Amino acid sequence: MSQKRIAIFGSTGSIGTQALEVIAANPNIFSVEVLTAQTNDELLVQQAFKFKPNVVVIGDERKYTKVKDALAGTDVKVFAGEKALEEVAALDIYDLMLAAIVGYAGLKPTLEALKNGKPVALANKETLVVAGDIVMQTAMEKRVPVIPVDSEHSAIFQCLVGETRNRIEKVILTASGGPFRGKKPNFLVNVKRDHALQHPNWTMGAKITIDSATLMNKGLEMIEAKWLFNLKPEQIQVVIHPQSIIHSMVQFEDGSIKAQMGVPDMKLPIQYAMAFPQRLPNDFPRLNFRNMNTLSFEEPDVKTFRNLGLAIEALGKGGNMPCILNAANEIAVYAFLRNRIGFLDMTEVVEQTMTKISHIEAPTLEEYFESDGEARSFAASLIQM
Ligand code: NAD
Ligand code: MG
């Protein structure tokens, strides 16, 4: 069997580095063709020496010479800049893209891969939040799969294997509740970035960790689920499950519910997506039911964690509203990470931006780009005040 050639977009991040661990453990099954990073040139170069890709892309063009010089004497081709990400995504040198860039920046390269008939293992949920209809339409036209990496969506995807003819009644997305579960606004108002960056169950990149603390992450995941599994908003339910053992569930028309479980470890959904439809043996920690005394569930507190409510509103309105929500949220999260605004201010920024930017029911791709730009400028103007 020939190796599956993987292109990792965002190889220096939390998902990217874990994907490389999976690849290193399965050298006969996977090879690395493309690695990309935004700013961490040192790690990118180190990864290139170890995995010998065909191409690397450094997003930050000021670092091009540094990367090029470091890789002189190897066969690795070096490119730089945002446009290069799209150009490399369009090359016919790989079999599967792992879309592991964070945020809106992941949209264009992912779309380019799909346009060129490349299957995508999708970690970058923002891609579907921003332009889910266009992304899924492109995948359908090109007959290529979008395989979820996000643990909840991987769980649902795994529950759906063998169920192609059976209608989904609803999906139940589990959420840990993050580090501030049970807290009220009078506590949240004083939360600082370092505290919000401590997630109880998962170690992830900074942006998704903050999104998990505000529950925006679960809202983005509801929108992601809508597009991946072709669901109506009312078919998507969120339940808080603090132990993160059940990664999500599907309820079918006969009332039967399937769940996918495991210890919280992103390497499993990453490996599943990269090897799909095969399951690969591994030495990841196993779940032991005898050591587990409680699996608990509760309703999410949308009154306190208003970001989830805003995402549900955007999901219901559809069109460019999720794109607006996402853009404002990215601006708000990065401002919070730079200690420019408080924890609860993030919600204000998102809410006001959603009120301000005009709703378009069925946007073109260009209109999505414009909405993103307008929402970002408006959100940023709120923060500078
Ligand atoms: P991260 O911040 O750790 O890594 C992000 C990667 O994207 C890095 O390689 C970085 O160089 C690159 N990048 C950042 N900005 C970029 C830009 N403007 N242009 C090009 N590349 C850029 O993030 P992460 O936690 O690995 O998350 C990646 C994606 O996967 C996110 O969309 C996140 O929501 C999703 N996801 C992550 C996890 C997790 O456990 N980390 C779980 C589920 C889903
Ligand atoms: Mg998730």
XYZ file of C-alpha atoms and ligand atoms in Angstrom:
430
model
C 0.000 0.000 0.000
C 1.339 3.440 -0.867
C 1.533 6.075 1.828
C -1.175 8.701 2.159
C 0.497 12.038 1.454
C -0.620 14.611 4.025
C -0.530 18.410 3.726
C -0.711 19.975 7.177
C -1.851 23.577 7.063
C -1.023 24.973 10.508
C 1.593 22.364 11.424
C 3.083 24.286 14.354
C -0.162 24.527 16.325
C -1.747 22.240 18.852
C -3.568 20.150 16.216
C -0.659 20.301 13.747
C 1.958 19.039 16.201
C -0.319 16.241 17.415
C -0.964 15.223 13.806
C 2.803 14.983 13.297
C 3.013 12.687 16.339
C 0.397 10.440 14.725
C 2.340 10.472 11.456
C 5.643 9.744 13.215
C 4.038 6.710 14.823
C 2.759 5.443 11.450
C 5.557 6.059 8.954
C 4.376 3.318 6.600
C 0.898 4.746 6.380
C 1.488 8.497 6.096
C 4.044 10.811 4.557
C 4.253 14.586 4.922
C 4.153 16.656 1.739
C 3.314 20.149 3.002
C 3.883 21.981 6.289
C 2.795 25.558 6.985
C 3.202 27.982 9.871
C 2.379 31.623 10.403
C 5.189 32.894 12.647
C 7.011 30.014 14.334
C 9.799 29.611 11.785
C 12.047 27.672 14.150
C 9.539 24.906 14.770
C 8.632 24.827 11.074
C 12.278 24.286 10.121
C 12.692 21.622 12.788
C 9.583 19.821 11.496
C 10.877 20.090 7.923
C 14.172 18.419 8.868
C 12.350 15.618 10.609
C 9.515 14.942 8.136
C 11.175 15.966 4.836
C 8.155 17.528 3.146
C 8.085 18.597 -0.464
C 7.008 22.163 0.409
C 6.854 24.467 3.432
C 5.059 27.801 3.653
C 5.832 30.471 6.226
C 2.918 32.896 6.444
C 4.927 35.811 7.777
C 6.888 36.991 4.719
C 9.537 38.694 6.854
C 10.685 35.234 7.897
C 11.090 33.858 4.366
C 14.882 34.340 4.148
C 15.421 32.807 7.554
C 13.482 29.675 6.634
C 15.009 29.496 3.161
C 18.554 29.755 4.555
C 17.889 27.204 7.266
C 16.627 24.698 4.687
C 19.331 25.420 2.073
C 20.964 22.142 1.149
C 17.701 20.199 1.519
C 15.131 19.460 -1.221
C 12.398 21.335 0.615
C 10.794 24.134 -1.426
C 10.056 27.265 0.597
C 7.255 29.751 -0.017
C 5.941 32.673 2.003
C 2.808 34.736 2.424
C -0.933 34.370 2.473
C -1.299 33.873 -1.264
C 1.268 31.052 -1.205
C -0.988 29.101 1.157
C -3.696 29.054 -1.499
C -1.255 28.285 -4.301
C 0.242 25.358 -2.425
C -3.231 24.083 -1.490
C -3.934 23.928 -5.234
C -0.869 21.792 -6.036
C -1.416 18.191 -6.992
C 1.215 16.857 -4.595
C -0.848 15.527 -1.685
C -3.783 13.193 -0.978
C -5.346 14.812 2.098
C -5.237 18.287 3.585
C -5.319 18.560 7.360
C -6.855 22.009 7.803
C -5.389 23.035 11.164
C -4.954 26.786 10.731
C -6.876 28.747 13.357
C -9.626 31.199 12.424
C -10.834 32.821 9.222
C -7.322 32.504 7.739
C -8.020 28.813 7.156
C -10.949 29.392 4.797
C -9.227 30.213 1.511
C -6.611 27.417 1.504
C -9.279 24.878 2.521
C -11.613 26.013 -0.211
C -8.742 25.833 -2.697
C -8.033 22.220 -1.698
C -11.687 21.250 -2.183
C -11.893 23.075 -5.518
C -8.969 20.959 -6.640
C -10.653 17.746 -5.573
C -8.583 17.138 -2.444
C -10.227 15.546 0.586
C -9.986 17.648 3.729
C -9.652 16.577 7.359
C -11.110 19.663 8.968
C -10.015 20.972 12.360
C -10.560 24.604 11.358
C -14.226 24.983 12.351
C -14.230 28.708 11.494
C -14.124 27.720 7.803
C -17.617 26.242 8.100
C -18.870 28.978 10.409
C -17.912 31.657 7.890
C -18.989 30.066 4.596
C -20.338 26.588 5.337
C -22.771 26.542 2.417
C -20.110 27.353 -0.179
C -17.546 25.013 1.372
C -19.920 22.025 1.515
C -21.323 22.788 -1.944
C -17.795 22.781 -3.372
C -17.008 19.486 -1.646
C -20.209 17.973 -3.036
C -19.580 19.171 -6.577
C -16.058 17.783 -6.493
C -17.235 14.624 -4.705
C -14.614 14.920 -1.995
C -15.193 14.327 1.704
C -14.830 16.845 4.509
C -13.873 14.654 7.450
C -14.273 16.279 10.862
C -11.374 16.471 13.306
C -13.176 18.425 16.018
C -13.798 15.794 18.710
C -17.579 16.304 18.886
C -18.000 16.119 15.131
C -15.654 13.178 14.864
C -17.857 11.459 17.452
C -20.984 12.153 15.400
C -19.230 11.092 12.205
C -18.185 7.821 13.867
C -21.746 7.240 15.146
C -23.037 7.680 11.593
C -20.864 4.984 10.034
C -23.263 2.389 8.617
C -26.301 4.660 9.044
C -26.378 6.304 5.602
C -30.043 5.546 4.997
C -31.217 6.422 8.491
C -32.505 9.864 9.355
C -30.973 11.742 12.261
C -33.552 13.011 14.749
C -30.996 15.124 16.545
C -27.362 15.367 17.509
C -26.294 16.049 21.073
C -23.062 18.019 21.288
C -21.316 17.643 24.612
C -19.406 20.540 26.175
C -17.109 20.416 29.188
C -18.389 23.804 30.313
C -14.816 25.126 30.451
C -12.947 26.483 33.470
C -15.792 28.774 34.604
C -18.685 26.341 34.661
C -21.138 27.343 37.381
C -19.685 30.851 37.702
C -21.830 33.975 37.456
C -21.217 37.377 35.773
C -19.959 38.978 39.005
C -17.098 36.458 38.917
C -16.553 36.500 35.160
C -16.207 40.266 35.004
C -12.823 40.016 36.745
C -11.439 37.032 34.856
C -7.997 37.598 33.309
C -6.425 35.912 30.317
C -4.102 33.591 32.242
C -6.990 32.146 34.211
C -9.145 31.767 31.100
C -6.276 29.939 29.384
C -6.458 27.083 31.942
C -8.848 24.522 30.459
C -9.757 21.622 32.765
C -9.727 18.781 30.184
C -7.951 19.825 26.979
C -4.674 21.534 26.037
C -5.319 23.587 22.905
C -4.299 26.759 21.081
C -5.046 30.091 22.785
C -8.019 31.132 20.644
C -10.048 27.946 21.054
C -9.189 27.843 24.761
C -10.761 31.270 25.256
C -13.712 30.245 23.069
C -14.157 27.223 25.335
C -14.154 29.421 28.434
C -16.878 31.705 26.971
C -18.827 28.783 25.401
C -18.473 30.496 22.016
C -16.651 27.341 20.969
C -19.821 25.292 21.438
C -21.799 27.843 19.449
C -19.281 27.660 16.600
C -19.537 23.877 16.817
C -23.333 23.975 16.472
C -22.884 25.904 13.222
C -20.118 23.499 12.169
C -22.472 20.548 12.841
C -25.241 22.113 10.790
C -23.045 22.142 7.690
C -21.193 18.878 8.199
C -24.329 16.815 8.812
C -26.918 18.896 6.953
C -29.022 19.609 10.063
C -31.675 22.132 10.977
C -30.848 24.320 13.986
C -33.517 22.592 16.095
C -31.820 19.233 15.512
C -28.689 20.379 17.370
C -28.695 20.258 21.162
C -25.897 21.136 23.552
C -25.451 19.435 26.903
C -22.769 20.179 29.492
C -20.790 17.055 30.362
C -17.856 18.118 32.549
C -15.869 14.863 32.291
C -15.500 15.067 28.464
C -15.793 11.279 28.134
C -18.782 11.180 25.803
C -17.559 13.224 22.859
C -21.058 13.612 21.344
C -24.132 11.578 20.421
C -26.614 10.962 17.646
C -30.284 10.201 18.237
C -32.038 8.381 15.411
C -35.720 8.297 14.428
C -36.406 5.250 16.569
C -35.129 7.101 19.643
C -31.943 5.035 19.808
C -28.900 7.079 20.806
C -25.329 6.266 19.819
C -22.430 7.870 21.668
C -18.715 7.843 20.974
C -16.512 7.797 24.070
C -12.884 7.936 25.028
C -10.405 9.778 27.182
C -10.089 13.406 26.069
C -7.175 13.204 23.611
C -7.270 14.974 20.244
C -4.817 12.487 18.745
C -7.654 9.992 18.354
C -9.967 12.151 16.195
C -6.924 13.432 14.268
C -5.785 9.888 13.548
C -9.318 8.748 12.693
C -9.749 11.580 10.190
C -6.364 11.016 8.569
C -6.744 7.236 8.293
C -10.488 7.144 7.540
C -12.109 4.735 6.811
C -9.456 2.650 8.534
C -8.922 2.490 12.305
C -5.263 2.261 13.264
C -3.861 0.587 16.366
C -2.138 2.912 18.822
C -0.922 3.140 22.405
C -3.104 6.077 23.486
C -4.522 5.838 27.035
C -7.642 3.664 27.296
C -10.869 4.394 29.099
C -11.466 2.175 32.116
C -15.093 2.130 33.237
C -14.149 0.563 36.563
C -12.205 3.692 37.529
C -14.927 6.034 36.474
C -17.570 6.839 39.025
C -19.575 9.631 37.410
C -20.680 10.831 34.045
C -22.816 13.902 34.670
C -24.899 16.167 32.469
C -26.500 19.580 32.858
C -28.088 22.318 30.808
C -25.785 25.090 29.541
C -26.218 28.442 31.306
C -26.858 30.672 28.277
C -27.885 33.591 30.507
C -24.386 33.807 31.938
C -22.476 32.533 28.913
C -24.232 34.790 26.420
C -21.815 33.980 23.608
C -23.536 30.631 23.200
C -26.881 32.422 22.919
C -25.450 34.787 20.294
C -24.115 31.880 18.262
C -27.516 30.173 18.431
C -29.071 33.412 17.199
C -26.573 33.573 14.306
C -27.248 29.929 13.492
C -30.978 30.679 13.321
C -30.568 33.806 11.171
C -28.140 32.110 8.809
C -26.707 33.899 5.750
C -23.722 36.045 6.691
C -24.648 36.261 10.407
C -22.352 33.405 11.520
C -19.562 35.047 9.480
C -20.179 38.349 11.301
C -20.275 36.562 14.664
C -17.005 34.818 13.885
C -15.189 37.959 12.728
C -16.256 39.981 15.773
C -15.343 37.087 18.031
C -11.849 36.770 16.559
C -11.230 40.485 17.145
C -12.651 40.251 20.673
C -10.673 37.152 21.640
C -7.359 38.592 20.442
C -8.112 41.856 22.284
C -8.835 39.872 25.449
C -5.609 37.892 24.998
C -3.726 41.200 24.823
C -5.493 42.365 28.013
C -7.228 45.135 26.102
C -10.775 44.188 27.099
C -12.399 42.169 29.879
C -13.944 38.714 29.692
C -17.546 39.908 29.458
C -16.633 42.682 27.003
C -16.022 39.982 24.404
C -19.767 39.310 24.335
C -20.540 43.037 24.008
C -18.270 43.328 20.984
C -19.884 40.351 19.282
C -23.430 41.436 20.078
C -22.972 45.019 18.902
C -21.270 43.910 15.701
C -24.108 41.508 14.939
C -26.576 44.377 15.345
C -24.527 46.763 13.207
C -23.529 44.812 10.095
C -26.279 44.243 7.518
C -27.716 40.798 7.226
C -27.466 39.124 3.827
C -29.574 36.021 3.409
C -27.651 34.168 0.701
C -24.213 35.764 0.340
C -21.748 35.077 -2.430
C -18.188 34.210 -1.450
C -17.202 37.837 -2.148
C -19.971 39.020 0.162
C -18.715 36.723 2.901
C -15.242 38.273 2.531
C -16.784 41.753 2.694
C -18.923 40.937 5.720
C -15.870 39.563 7.465
C -13.923 42.754 6.732
C -16.750 45.075 7.801
C -17.395 43.138 10.988
C -13.695 43.189 11.882
C -13.372 46.967 11.371
C -16.502 47.656 13.370
C -15.505 45.310 16.203
C -12.027 46.865 16.308
C -13.532 50.378 16.453
C -15.481 49.348 19.565
C -12.312 48.226 21.268
C -10.290 51.350 20.505
C -12.861 53.517 22.299
P -3.013 26.921 17.357
O -3.118 28.360 17.639
O -2.315 26.052 18.315
O -2.332 26.703 15.920
C -2.748 27.416 14.803
C -1.893 27.105 13.586
O -2.329 27.972 12.541
C -0.398 27.373 13.770
O 0.340 26.455 13.026
C -0.219 28.779 13.179
O 1.062 28.992 12.637
C -1.252 28.796 12.086
N -1.790 30.144 11.852
C -2.225 31.037 12.789
N -2.653 32.158 12.208
C -2.490 31.987 10.879
C -2.734 32.815 9.751
N -3.238 34.063 9.868
N -2.437 32.330 8.521
C -1.926 31.094 8.378
N -1.680 30.261 9.412
C -1.949 30.707 10.645
O -4.512 26.405 17.120
P -5.104 24.941 17.365
O -5.561 24.815 18.755
O -4.183 23.918 16.793
O -6.433 25.020 16.493
C -6.433 24.955 15.082
C -7.860 24.810 14.591
O -8.379 23.572 15.048
C -8.806 25.888 15.148
O -9.739 26.232 14.175
C -9.505 25.189 16.303
O -10.789 25.682 16.540
C -9.559 23.758 15.802
N -9.618 22.761 16.871
C -8.591 22.658 17.748
C -8.630 21.721 18.780
C -7.479 21.556 19.736
O -7.518 20.664 20.567
N -6.459 22.358 19.678
C -9.756 20.915 18.908
C -10.794 21.056 18.005
C -10.713 21.964 16.976
Mg -14.599 20.512 19.881
